[in-house]
Amino acid sequence: MAKQNIFDNQVFFDGYKKIRENEGSANNVFEMPALYSLLPDLNGKHILDLGCGFGEHCMDYIKKGAERIVGIDISEKMLEVAKKENSDPKITYLLMPMEDIGSINEKFDVVISSLAIHYVDDFTGVLSNIHKLLSDGGVFIFSQEHPMSTCHSDGDRWTRDENGNKLHLNLKNYGVEKETESVWFVDNVKRYHRMFSTIVNDLIEAGFEIVKMIEPLPDDEILAKYPDQKDLFHKPDFLVVKAKKR
Amino acid sequence: MAKQNIFDNQVFFDGYKKIRENEGSANNVFEMPALYSLLPDLNGKHILDLGCGFGEHCMDYIKKGAERIVGIDISEKMLEVAKKENSDPKITYLLMPMEDIGSINEKFDVVISSLAIHYVDDFTGVLSNIHKLLSDGGVFIFSQEHPMSTCHSDGDRWTRDENGNKLHLNLKNYGVEKETESVWFVDNVKRYHRMFSTIVNDLIEAGFEIVKMIEPLPDDEILAKYPDQKDLFHKPDFLVVKAKKR
């Protein structure tokens, strides 16, 4: 199966880096807080970060007491930044697609993945490897684009009023589980759409127990700061999941 | 909290009865097969059917070997039909809103509910009572309108082309968990919208483990017989869930 590496495309890389550095980005306001809210106590823990990117998360896990972190990413350019900006004796960065983690010969207490799993075609294969790499009772925590986002492949995702305000999402093909291509800085960014029930059932069949799911929404404080985020009440941007090895 | 009893409204009742008797209805083609596919071996089992309606399901459970069935419904008119058309010494029909099942002094191996739970406001209260009524390792299996349906309160749910074909669902307010009113035979049928993550988290917090979720879609055979059902690939009509008492 194809292992997609859009992040080594310079245009994508530059655009993506800019978003991540924006304090008010959806990642920073919604996705990261939701993901971190599901973390167990990391003191002394061994952690595997799938799609670690620039390694900022790895540094956060050290601050939270983690003892050892392996961060993998498919992008050489991103790992270059990670090694330069977020280096630590406790962190090992590996250039590796998520589909190849079966080759890692080590056990982890927590496997975590931020906004990377929707780029993976072989979800069940990755889940099976994560299950093997986890210690007994270990947890897998991940965020992904919302299933009502991954089913869309084209531009006219929203119907707007004459002032450009979003009226409703034009939802189609939610039940069609396939590769979708979208334009995000560059053409042909491939995402793999899976329905809610598929995500849940695949986790369970791989030997996980669902612990919690979050579809992050803005609270009053966030709405006061970022009024446009009210549109998330039509459709959340992310799905965040915590699952435990059985 | 209000306990809604639309089924004793004569207009609603007549319309609903007609749908249920239609072999090609969404209930018969998608919801019931999905629900029944999640049933464990019912031989010798004690079953509680929440919102049993006309009692057809109760009769099916007897055919599948169940030893005792309690069917509850809030509608006197529906239970009249149930007692007349689907009576059996192994079945006890009780006139009771789902919110009051805490008063039942009996244990069950399986609690099942077909397309009734979205009429209930106090979901967590009902879940807590179901948990108490289940024997150790017992299962709760239910179907409901899909969460992308329950969030809609008005008529223009779909955008269609000039020939009336559905182009996309106009999805809005998925993140707003509240009572919605819709027109279904009569005005003001109240449904209670809950996001996917809320349904999952409420089950887990009530002491259940998620076993399987189904968003029923048509296969080739069904599409050949009912071509219009292709629209379900934009948005499934139902969500069906199996959960196990921990």
Tab-separated table of C-alpha atoms in Angstrom:
chain	number	residue	atom	x	y	z
A	1	MET	CA	0.000	0.000	0.000
A	2	ALA	CA	1.151	3.516	-0.749
A	3	LYS	CA	2.717	5.373	2.137
A	4	GLN	CA	2.000	8.990	1.620
A	5	ASN	CA	4.623	11.633	2.352
A	6	ILE	CA	3.199	15.022	1.532
A	7	PHE	CA	5.237	16.716	4.236
A	8	ASP	CA	8.448	16.631	2.234
A	9	ASN	CA	6.791	18.794	-0.416
A	10	GLN	CA	8.228	22.306	0.199
A	11	VAL	CA	4.989	24.205	-0.489
A	12	PHE	CA	3.027	21.953	1.847
A	13	PHE	CA	5.784	22.053	4.449
A	14	ASP	CA	5.943	25.851	4.544
A	15	GLY	CA	2.175	26.245	4.692
A	16	TYR	CA	1.857	23.629	7.389
A	17	LYS	CA	4.654	25.106	9.530
A	18	LYS	CA	2.917	28.486	9.451
A	19	ILE	CA	-0.372	26.999	10.652
A	20	ARG	CA	1.280	25.145	13.518
A	21	GLU	CA	2.993	28.332	14.682
A	22	ASN	CA	-0.323	30.227	14.774
A	23	GLU	CA	-1.517	30.344	18.372
A	24	GLY	CA	-5.158	30.543	17.287
A	25	SER	CA	-5.028	27.584	14.907
A	26	ALA	CA	-7.563	24.804	15.260
A	27	ASN	CA	-4.722	22.486	16.313
A	28	ASN	CA	-3.695	24.671	19.199
A	29	VAL	CA	-7.169	25.706	20.351
A	30	PHE	CA	-9.102	22.432	19.961
A	31	GLU	CA	-7.090	19.407	18.959
A	32	MET	CA	-4.119	19.580	21.316
A	33	PRO	CA	-6.089	20.399	24.487
A	34	ALA	CA	-8.496	17.526	23.732
A	35	LEU	CA	-5.654	15.104	23.015
A	36	TYR	CA	-3.701	16.122	26.129
A	37	SER	CA	-6.831	15.894	28.301
A	38	LEU	CA	-6.851	12.147	27.600
A	39	LEU	CA	-3.230	11.527	28.619
A	40	PRO	CA	-2.603	9.386	31.692
A	41	ASP	CA	0.090	10.337	34.217
A	42	LEU	CA	3.253	10.187	32.076
A	43	ASN	CA	5.772	9.929	34.933
A	44	GLY	CA	8.403	7.324	34.049
A	45	LYS	CA	6.433	6.210	30.997
A	46	HIS	CA	7.708	5.006	27.624
A	47	ILE	CA	5.917	6.738	24.751
A	48	LEU	CA	5.668	6.203	21.019
A	49	ASP	CA	4.568	9.245	18.987
A	50	LEU	CA	3.256	8.295	15.526
A	51	GLY	CA	3.682	11.175	13.082
A	52	CYS	CA	5.694	13.252	15.546
A	53	GLY	CA	6.369	16.009	12.982
A	54	PHE	CA	8.433	18.827	14.496
A	55	GLY	CA	8.655	17.020	17.842
A	56	GLU	CA	6.905	19.670	19.937
A	57	HIS	CA	4.638	17.023	21.437
A	58	CYS	CA	7.636	14.850	22.334
A	59	MET	CA	9.097	17.764	24.300
A	60	ASP	CA	5.781	18.250	26.080
A	61	TYR	CA	5.751	14.585	27.132
A	62	ILE	CA	9.208	15.007	28.684
A	63	LYS	CA	7.935	18.014	30.626
A	64	LYS	CA	5.091	15.785	31.816
A	65	GLY	CA	7.628	13.296	33.228
A	66	ALA	CA	8.004	10.709	30.426
A	67	GLU	CA	11.216	8.654	30.667
A	68	ARG	CA	11.688	7.667	27.038
A	69	ILE	CA	10.084	8.771	23.792
A	70	VAL	CA	10.323	7.368	20.301
A	71	GLY	CA	8.993	9.780	17.686
A	72	ILE	CA	8.499	8.484	14.167
A	73	ASP	CA	7.650	10.412	11.042
A	74	ILE	CA	7.658	9.755	7.314
A	75	SER	CA	9.015	13.226	6.548
A	76	GLU	CA	12.767	13.824	6.561
A	77	LYS	CA	12.239	17.605	6.476
A	78	MET	CA	10.052	17.517	9.559
A	79	LEU	CA	12.464	15.320	11.481
A	80	GLU	CA	15.300	17.717	10.580
A	81	VAL	CA	13.387	20.484	12.329
A	82	ALA	CA	12.544	18.136	15.217
A	83	LYS	CA	16.207	17.190	15.766
A	84	LYS	CA	17.294	20.821	15.619
A	85	GLU	CA	14.548	22.446	17.667
A	86	ASN	CA	13.236	19.701	19.939
A	87	SER	CA	16.152	17.490	20.780
A	88	ASP	CA	16.607	15.689	24.094
A	89	PRO	CA	18.595	12.632	25.287
A	90	LYS	CA	15.292	10.948	26.169
A	91	ILE	CA	13.920	11.298	22.616
A	92	THR	CA	14.791	9.091	19.645
A	93	TYR	CA	13.535	10.299	16.272
A	94	LEU	CA	13.081	7.665	13.568
A	95	LEU	CA	12.398	8.221	9.873
A	96	MET	CA	9.644	5.660	9.311
A	97	PRO	CA	6.148	5.436	7.888
A	98	MET	CA	3.464	4.491	10.407
A	99	GLU	CA	2.828	1.317	8.436
A	100	ASP	CA	6.316	0.013	9.385
A	101	ILE	CA	6.217	0.294	13.184
A	102	GLY	CA	6.015	-3.488	13.446
A	103	SER	CA	9.805	-3.413	13.072
A	104	ILE	CA	10.276	-1.507	16.364
A	105	ASN	CA	11.581	-3.920	18.991
A	106	GLU	CA	10.447	-2.215	22.173
A	107	LYS	CA	7.353	-1.919	24.387
A	108	PHE	CA	5.481	1.284	25.199
A	109	ASP	CA	3.016	2.385	27.876
A	110	VAL	CA	1.388	4.997	25.667
A	111	VAL	CA	1.126	5.233	21.891
A	112	ILE	CA	-0.068	8.610	20.739
A	113	SER	CA	-0.746	10.110	17.343
A	114	SER	CA	-1.803	13.656	16.531
A	115	LEU	CA	-3.619	14.269	13.220
A	116	ALA	CA	-1.757	11.634	11.237
A	117	ILE	CA	-3.917	8.516	11.157
A	118	HIS	CA	-6.281	9.822	8.460
A	119	TYR	CA	-3.314	9.740	6.033
A	120	VAL	CA	-3.020	5.987	6.552
A	121	ASP	CA	-4.780	3.511	4.284
A	122	ASP	CA	-4.117	0.344	6.272
A	123	PHE	CA	-5.808	1.349	9.545
A	124	THR	CA	-6.348	-2.201	10.811
A	125	GLY	CA	-2.716	-3.122	10.088
A	126	VAL	CA	-1.464	-0.107	12.036
A	127	LEU	CA	-3.842	-0.872	14.928
A	128	SER	CA	-2.612	-4.442	15.086
A	129	ASN	CA	1.004	-3.247	15.335
A	130	ILE	CA	0.148	-0.640	17.968
A	131	HIS	CA	-1.521	-3.376	20.003
A	132	LYS	CA	1.648	-5.488	19.832
A	133	LEU	CA	3.892	-2.581	20.843
A	134	LEU	CA	1.798	-1.663	23.889
A	135	SER	CA	2.512	-3.087	27.353
A	136	ASP	CA	-0.402	-4.742	29.151
A	137	GLY	CA	-3.017	-2.103	29.990
A	138	GLY	CA	-1.276	0.433	27.757
A	139	VAL	CA	-3.274	3.108	25.981
A	140	PHE	CA	-3.526	4.395	22.430
A	141	ILE	CA	-4.632	8.017	22.121
A	142	PHE	CA	-5.138	9.644	18.752
A	143	SER	CA	-6.705	12.587	16.993
A	144	GLN	CA	-7.821	12.729	13.406
A	145	GLU	CA	-9.848	14.921	11.107
A	146	HIS	CA	-13.538	14.487	11.873
A	147	PRO	CA	-15.277	11.708	9.888
A	148	MET	CA	-17.665	14.324	8.518
A	149	SER	CA	-14.606	16.077	7.072
A	150	THR	CA	-12.687	13.116	5.685
A	151	CYS	CA	-15.622	12.079	3.468
A	152	HIS	CA	-15.393	15.296	1.460
A	153	SER	CA	-13.106	15.541	-1.501
A	154	ASP	CA	-14.083	18.749	-3.187
A	155	GLY	CA	-14.140	22.467	-2.527
A	156	ASP	CA	-17.795	23.371	-1.970
A	157	ARG	CA	-17.969	21.854	1.454
A	158	TRP	CA	-20.146	24.619	2.936
A	159	THR	CA	-23.259	26.488	1.885
A	160	ARG	CA	-22.884	30.157	2.805
A	161	ASP	CA	-25.160	33.186	2.943
A	162	GLU	CA	-24.518	36.336	0.898
A	163	ASN	CA	-22.053	37.564	3.546
A	164	GLY	CA	-20.015	34.388	3.467
A	165	ASN	CA	-21.335	33.018	6.762
A	166	LYS	CA	-21.591	29.256	6.928
A	167	LEU	CA	-25.204	28.052	6.854
A	168	HIS	CA	-24.660	24.321	6.712
A	169	LEU	CA	-22.182	21.630	5.745
A	170	ASN	CA	-22.870	19.977	2.391
A	171	LEU	CA	-22.476	16.441	3.660
A	172	LYS	CA	-22.116	13.694	1.109
A	173	ASN	CA	-20.552	10.258	0.771
A	174	TYR	CA	-20.206	9.777	4.521
A	175	GLY	CA	-20.985	6.100	3.914
A	176	VAL	CA	-18.381	5.698	1.160
A	177	GLU	CA	-15.130	4.593	2.748
A	178	LYS	CA	-12.389	5.387	0.316
A	179	GLU	CA	-9.401	7.526	-0.361
A	180	THR	CA	-10.336	11.162	-0.873
A	181	GLU	CA	-8.085	13.784	-2.380
A	182	SER	CA	-8.233	17.344	-1.229
A	183	VAL	CA	-6.380	20.560	-1.795
A	184	TRP	CA	-4.483	21.699	1.287
A	185	PHE	CA	-1.609	23.983	0.248
A	186	VAL	CA	-0.899	21.499	-2.563
A	187	ASP	CA	-3.107	19.317	-4.733
A	188	ASN	CA	-3.804	15.668	-4.084
A	189	VAL	CA	-3.393	15.392	-0.361
A	190	LYS	CA	-4.776	11.912	0.179
A	191	ARG	CA	-6.912	11.152	3.177
A	192	TYR	CA	-8.665	7.940	4.055
A	193	HIS	CA	-12.259	8.241	5.139
A	194	ARG	CA	-13.659	5.898	7.746
A	195	MET	CA	-17.099	6.103	9.327
A	196	PHE	CA	-17.447	6.469	13.088
A	197	SER	CA	-18.617	2.888	13.425
A	198	THR	CA	-15.634	1.625	11.419
A	199	ILE	CA	-13.152	3.449	13.654
A	200	VAL	CA	-14.839	2.024	16.755
A	201	ASN	CA	-15.214	-1.526	15.387
A	202	ASP	CA	-11.666	-1.674	13.998
A	203	LEU	CA	-10.271	-0.637	17.387
A	204	ILE	CA	-12.350	-3.263	19.183
A	205	GLU	CA	-11.424	-5.990	16.705
A	206	ALA	CA	-7.735	-5.115	17.077
A	207	GLY	CA	-8.057	-5.826	20.827
A	208	PHE	CA	-8.792	-2.381	22.218
A	209	GLU	CA	-11.485	-1.150	24.564
A	210	ILE	CA	-12.883	2.318	23.861
A	211	VAL	CA	-12.266	4.575	26.869
A	212	LYS	CA	-13.405	7.980	25.648
A	213	MET	CA	-14.140	9.940	22.472
A	214	ILE	CA	-14.092	13.721	22.066
A	215	GLU	CA	-15.494	15.873	19.266
A	216	PRO	CA	-14.031	19.188	20.443
A	217	LEU	CA	-16.341	22.208	20.530
A	218	PRO	CA	-15.662	25.798	21.596
A	219	ASP	CA	-16.638	26.988	25.072
A	220	ASP	CA	-17.711	30.579	25.853
A	221	GLU	CA	-14.150	31.724	26.453
A	222	ILE	CA	-12.956	30.434	23.089
A	223	LEU	CA	-16.013	31.881	21.327
A	224	ALA	CA	-15.293	35.310	22.820
A	225	LYS	CA	-11.732	35.148	21.445
A	226	TYR	CA	-12.482	33.400	18.126
A	227	PRO	CA	-16.153	34.137	17.212
A	228	ASP	CA	-15.872	32.287	13.865
A	229	GLN	CA	-15.367	29.036	15.716
A	230	LYS	CA	-19.143	28.962	16.322
A	231	ASP	CA	-19.251	27.092	12.994
A	232	LEU	CA	-17.825	24.046	14.770
A	233	PHE	CA	-21.318	23.566	16.228
A	234	HIS	CA	-22.376	22.601	12.711
A	235	LYS	CA	-19.468	20.157	12.364
A	236	PRO	CA	-16.521	19.640	14.711
A	237	ASP	CA	-13.107	19.637	13.013
A	238	PHE	CA	-11.611	16.742	14.955
A	239	LEU	CA	-12.269	13.388	16.516
A	240	VAL	CA	-10.085	12.406	19.464
A	241	VAL	CA	-10.082	8.860	20.809
A	242	LYS	CA	-8.642	7.054	23.825
A	243	ALA	CA	-8.506	3.255	23.708
A	244	LYS	CA	-6.978	0.735	26.092
A	245	LYS	CA	-5.220	-2.521	25.291
A	246	ARG	CA	-7.326	-5.428	26.539
B	1	MET	CA	-38.431	15.574	32.831
B	2	ALA	CA	-41.149	15.246	30.201
B	3	LYS	CA	-41.954	11.741	29.054
B	4	GLN	CA	-43.138	11.995	25.498
B	5	ASN	CA	-45.998	9.867	24.258
B	6	ILE	CA	-46.647	10.700	20.623
B	7	PHE	CA	-47.808	7.187	19.836
B	8	ASP	CA	-51.192	7.662	21.436
B	9	ASN	CA	-51.925	10.428	18.933
B	10	GLN	CA	-54.295	8.794	16.399
B	11	VAL	CA	-52.787	10.485	13.308
B	12	PHE	CA	-49.272	9.513	14.320
B	13	PHE	CA	-50.359	6.019	15.280
B	14	ASP	CA	-52.059	5.323	11.937
B	15	GLY	CA	-49.138	6.685	9.912
B	16	TYR	CA	-46.625	4.770	11.967
B	17	LYS	CA	-48.542	1.475	11.756
B	18	LYS	CA	-48.630	1.800	7.980
B	19	ILE	CA	-44.847	2.283	7.782
B	20	ARG	CA	-44.151	-0.710	9.993
B	21	GLU	CA	-46.341	-2.898	7.818
B	22	ASN	CA	-44.456	-1.873	4.658
B	23	GLU	CA	-41.990	-4.617	3.807
B	24	GLY	CA	-39.659	-2.163	2.083
B	25	SER	CA	-39.559	0.354	4.952
B	26	ALA	CA	-36.215	1.463	6.314
B	27	ASN	CA	-37.043	-0.340	9.558
B	28	ASN	CA	-37.520	-3.662	7.865
B	29	VAL	CA	-34.673	-3.387	5.351
B	30	PHE	CA	-31.944	-1.781	7.471
B	31	GLU	CA	-32.719	-1.290	11.119
B	32	MET	CA	-34.132	-4.664	12.120
B	33	PRO	CA	-31.522	-6.813	10.335
B	34	ALA	CA	-28.721	-4.732	11.903
B	35	LEU	CA	-30.293	-4.923	15.356
B	36	TYR	CA	-30.914	-8.673	15.108
B	37	SER	CA	-27.381	-9.302	13.813
B	38	LEU	CA	-26.104	-8.114	17.206
B	39	LEU	CA	-28.297	-10.456	19.279
B	40	PRO	CA	-26.548	-13.170	21.292
B	41	ASP	CA	-27.991	-16.697	21.454
B	42	LEU	CA	-31.379	-16.071	23.105
B	43	ASN	CA	-32.035	-19.649	24.244
B	44	GLY	CA	-33.410	-19.591	27.773
B	45	LYS	CA	-32.724	-15.867	28.112
B	46	HIS	CA	-34.709	-13.199	29.970
B	47	ILE	CA	-35.248	-10.125	27.816
B	48	LEU	CA	-36.449	-6.589	28.410
B	49	ASP	CA	-37.721	-4.742	25.325
B	50	LEU	CA	-37.806	-0.951	25.820
B	51	GLY	CA	-40.405	0.660	23.590
B	52	CYS	CA	-41.805	-2.667	22.433
B	53	GLY	CA	-44.622	-1.046	20.424
B	54	PHE	CA	-46.768	-3.669	18.693
B	55	GLY	CA	-44.741	-6.508	20.221
B	56	GLU	CA	-43.537	-8.050	16.929
B	57	HIS	CA	-39.972	-8.064	18.227
B	58	CYS	CA	-41.061	-9.814	21.421
B	59	MET	CA	-42.609	-12.592	19.353
B	60	ASP	CA	-39.378	-12.886	17.358
B	61	TYR	CA	-37.374	-13.292	20.564
B	62	ILE	CA	-39.609	-16.180	21.597
B	63	LYS	CA	-39.014	-17.821	18.221
B	64	LYS	CA	-35.301	-17.390	18.894
B	65	GLY	CA	-35.680	-19.355	22.144
B	66	ALA	CA	-36.096	-16.657	24.821
B	67	GLU	CA	-37.681	-17.895	28.051
B	68	ARG	CA	-39.223	-14.701	29.354
B	69	ILE	CA	-39.817	-11.266	27.870
B	70	VAL	CA	-40.957	-8.042	29.445
B	71	GLY	CA	-42.038	-5.477	26.860
B	72	ILE	CA	-42.643	-1.941	28.027
B	73	ASP	CA	-44.133	0.944	26.124
B	74	ILE	CA	-45.478	4.389	26.970
B	75	SER	CA	-48.354	4.037	24.481
B	76	GLU	CA	-51.577	2.382	25.605
B	77	LYS	CA	-52.783	2.152	21.992
B	78	MET	CA	-49.680	0.285	20.892
B	79	LEU	CA	-49.841	-2.138	23.815
B	80	GLU	CA	-53.490	-2.846	22.962
B	81	VAL	CA	-52.358	-4.012	19.529
B	82	ALA	CA	-49.432	-5.934	21.073
B	83	LYS	CA	-51.730	-7.803	23.490
B	84	LYS	CA	-54.182	-8.626	20.724
B	85	GLU	CA	-51.787	-9.566	17.935
B	86	ASN	CA	-48.603	-10.689	19.687
B	87	SER	CA	-49.638	-12.341	22.910
B	88	ASP	CA	-47.783	-15.243	24.513
B	89	PRO	CA	-47.584	-16.715	28.037
B	90	LYS	CA	-43.856	-15.889	28.054
B	91	ILE	CA	-44.456	-12.176	27.358
B	92	THR	CA	-45.518	-9.560	29.892
B	93	TYR	CA	-46.473	-6.166	28.467
B	94	LEU	CA	-46.204	-3.202	30.821
B	95	LEU	CA	-47.510	0.327	30.238
B	96	MET	CA	-44.503	2.317	31.383
B	97	PRO	CA	-42.241	5.112	30.131
B	98	MET	CA	-38.619	4.083	29.636
B	99	GLU	CA	-37.632	6.562	32.319
B	100	ASP	CA	-39.459	4.462	34.970
B	101	ILE	CA	-37.835	1.051	34.437
B	102	GLY	CA	-35.968	1.436	37.736
B	103	SER	CA	-39.190	0.169	39.347
B	104	ILE	CA	-38.927	-3.237	37.642
B	105	ASN	CA	-37.792	-5.791	40.215
B	106	GLU	CA	-36.234	-8.420	37.986
B	107	LYS	CA	-32.937	-9.174	36.222
B	108	PHE	CA	-32.423	-9.579	32.475
B	109	ASP	CA	-29.760	-11.117	30.253
B	110	VAL	CA	-30.509	-8.805	27.328
B	111	VAL	CA	-32.045	-5.342	27.235
B	112	ILE	CA	-33.010	-4.289	23.747
B	113	SER	CA	-34.569	-1.162	22.331
B	114	SER	CA	-35.584	-0.509	18.747
B	115	LEU	CA	-35.830	3.134	17.603
B	116	ALA	CA	-37.075	4.501	20.904
B	117	ILE	CA	-34.097	5.917	22.764
B	118	HIS	CA	-33.956	9.140	20.715
B	119	TYR	CA	-37.321	10.098	22.233
B	120	VAL	CA	-35.760	10.040	25.696
B	121	ASP	CA	-34.334	13.164	27.285
B	122	ASP	CA	-32.664	11.545	30.302
B	123	PHE	CA	-30.310	9.173	28.452
B	124	THR	CA	-27.844	8.767	31.326
B	125	GLY	CA	-30.649	8.046	33.790
B	126	VAL	CA	-32.067	5.340	31.514
B	127	LEU	CA	-28.586	3.847	30.977
B	128	SER	CA	-28.001	3.689	34.712
B	129	ASN	CA	-31.281	1.788	35.198
B	130	ILE	CA	-30.537	-0.601	32.319
B	131	HIS	CA	-27.169	-1.344	33.923
B	132	LYS	CA	-28.887	-2.198	37.219
B	133	LEU	CA	-31.461	-4.453	35.530
B	134	LEU	CA	-28.832	-6.457	33.605
B	135	SER	CA	-27.303	-9.652	34.970
B	136	ASP	CA	-23.496	-9.823	35.089
B	137	GLY	CA	-22.162	-9.838	31.520
B	138	GLY	CA	-25.575	-8.925	30.133
B	139	VAL	CA	-25.858	-6.860	26.974
B	140	PHE	CA	-27.755	-3.758	25.936
B	141	ILE	CA	-28.524	-3.546	22.216
B	142	PHE	CA	-30.287	-0.536	20.744
B	143	SER	CA	-31.027	1.277	17.531
B	144	GLN	CA	-31.779	4.950	17.124
B	145	GLU	CA	-32.082	7.536	14.411
B	146	HIS	CA	-28.628	8.452	13.160
B	147	PRO	CA	-26.957	11.364	15.010
B	148	MET	CA	-26.744	13.221	11.699
B	149	SER	CA	-30.553	12.991	11.547
B	150	THR	CA	-31.448	13.864	15.123
B	151	CYS	CA	-29.653	17.218	14.917
B	152	HIS	CA	-32.048	18.459	12.260
B	153	SER	CA	-35.257	20.143	13.222
B	154	ASP	CA	-36.546	21.607	10.016
B	155	GLY	CA	-37.784	20.513	6.630
B	156	ASP	CA	-35.020	21.410	4.183
B	157	ARG	CA	-32.759	18.622	5.247
B	158	TRP	CA	-31.541	17.807	1.723
B	159	THR	CA	-30.303	19.788	-1.266
B	160	ARG	CA	-31.722	18.265	-4.431
B	161	ASP	CA	-31.121	18.680	-8.140
B	162	GLU	CA	-33.844	19.799	-10.560
B	163	ASN	CA	-35.148	16.224	-10.766
B	164	GLY	CA	-35.487	15.880	-7.020
B	165	ASN	CA	-32.427	13.668	-6.581
B	166	LYS	CA	-30.579	14.165	-3.309
B	167	LEU	CA	-27.239	15.904	-3.808
B	168	HIS	CA	-26.167	16.342	-0.217
B	169	LEU	CA	-27.426	16.539	3.341
B	170	ASN	CA	-27.655	20.075	4.728
B	171	LEU	CA	-25.934	19.282	7.980
B	172	LYS	CA	-26.189	21.821	10.762
B	173	ASN	CA	-26.139	21.956	14.554
B	174	TYR	CA	-24.570	18.513	14.918
B	175	GLY	CA	-22.679	19.919	17.906
B	176	VAL	CA	-25.796	21.348	19.589
B	177	GLU	CA	-27.216	18.719	21.899
B	178	LYS	CA	-30.789	19.652	22.531
B	179	GLU	CA	-34.366	18.697	21.970
B	180	THR	CA	-35.357	19.044	18.324
B	181	GLU	CA	-38.887	19.083	17.048
B	182	SER	CA	-39.738	17.599	13.722
B	183	VAL	CA	-42.797	16.885	11.667
B	184	TRP	CA	-43.436	13.159	11.294
B	185	PHE	CA	-47.146	12.579	10.566
B	186	VAL	CA	-47.884	15.170	13.270
B	187	ASP	CA	-46.151	18.340	14.402
B	188	ASN	CA	-43.812	18.548	17.330
B	189	VAL	CA	-42.389	15.069	17.528
B	190	LYS	CA	-39.625	15.664	20.038
B	191	ARG	CA	-36.309	13.957	19.579
B	192	TYR	CA	-33.195	14.363	21.641
B	193	HIS	CA	-29.994	14.855	19.723
B	194	ARG	CA	-26.755	13.427	21.050
B	195	MET	CA	-23.418	13.421	19.262
B	196	PHE	CA	-21.646	10.136	18.566
B	197	SER	CA	-19.064	10.839	21.240
B	198	THR	CA	-21.795	11.563	23.804
B	199	ILE	CA	-23.553	8.264	23.105
B	200	VAL	CA	-20.244	6.395	23.454
B	201	ASN	CA	-19.078	8.277	26.556
B	202	ASP	CA	-22.451	8.063	28.341
B	203	LEU	CA	-22.505	4.292	27.797
B	204	ILE	CA	-18.956	3.914	29.145
B	205	GLU	CA	-19.647	6.149	32.150
B	206	ALA	CA	-22.786	4.141	32.956
B	207	GLY	CA	-20.585	1.030	33.216
B	208	PHE	CA	-20.837	-0.416	29.720
B	209	GLU	CA	-18.168	-1.559	27.304
B	210	ILE	CA	-18.826	-0.849	23.610
B	211	VAL	CA	-18.938	-4.142	21.671
B	212	LYS	CA	-19.984	-3.034	18.192
B	213	MET	CA	-21.620	-0.151	16.313
B	214	ILE	CA	-23.412	-0.343	12.967
B	215	GLU	CA	-24.425	2.450	10.592
B	216	PRO	CA	-26.475	0.313	8.182
B	217	LEU	CA	-25.856	0.764	4.461
B	218	PRO	CA	-27.424	-0.992	1.457
B	219	ASP	CA	-25.615	-3.869	-0.234
B	220	ASP	CA	-25.936	-4.645	-3.961
B	221	GLU	CA	-28.983	-6.828	-3.471
B	222	ILE	CA	-30.854	-4.121	-1.583
B	223	LEU	CA	-29.809	-1.462	-4.114
B	224	ALA	CA	-31.164	-3.595	-6.951
B	225	LYS	CA	-34.517	-3.822	-5.185
B	226	TYR	CA	-34.655	-0.293	-3.736
B	227	PRO	CA	-32.429	1.972	-5.911
B	228	ASP	CA	-33.356	5.121	-3.947
B	229	GLN	CA	-31.575	3.708	-0.923
B	230	LYS	CA	-28.284	4.754	-2.527
B	231	ASP	CA	-28.864	8.050	-0.709
B	232	LEU	CA	-27.953	6.288	2.529
B	233	PHE	CA	-24.335	6.521	1.343
B	234	HIS	CA	-24.631	10.256	1.949
B	235	LYS	CA	-26.059	9.697	5.432
B	236	PRO	CA	-27.185	6.430	7.046
B	237	ASP	CA	-30.626	6.530	8.658
B	238	PHE	CA	-29.763	4.578	11.780
B	239	LEU	CA	-27.152	3.928	14.408
B	240	VAL	CA	-27.194	0.496	16.059
B	241	VAL	CA	-25.117	-0.219	19.169
B	242	LYS	CA	-24.201	-3.263	21.232
B	243	ALA	CA	-22.766	-2.682	24.703
B	244	LYS	CA	-21.879	-5.102	27.471
B	245	LYS	CA	-22.258	-4.648	31.213
B	246	ARG	CA	-18.834	-4.476	32.835
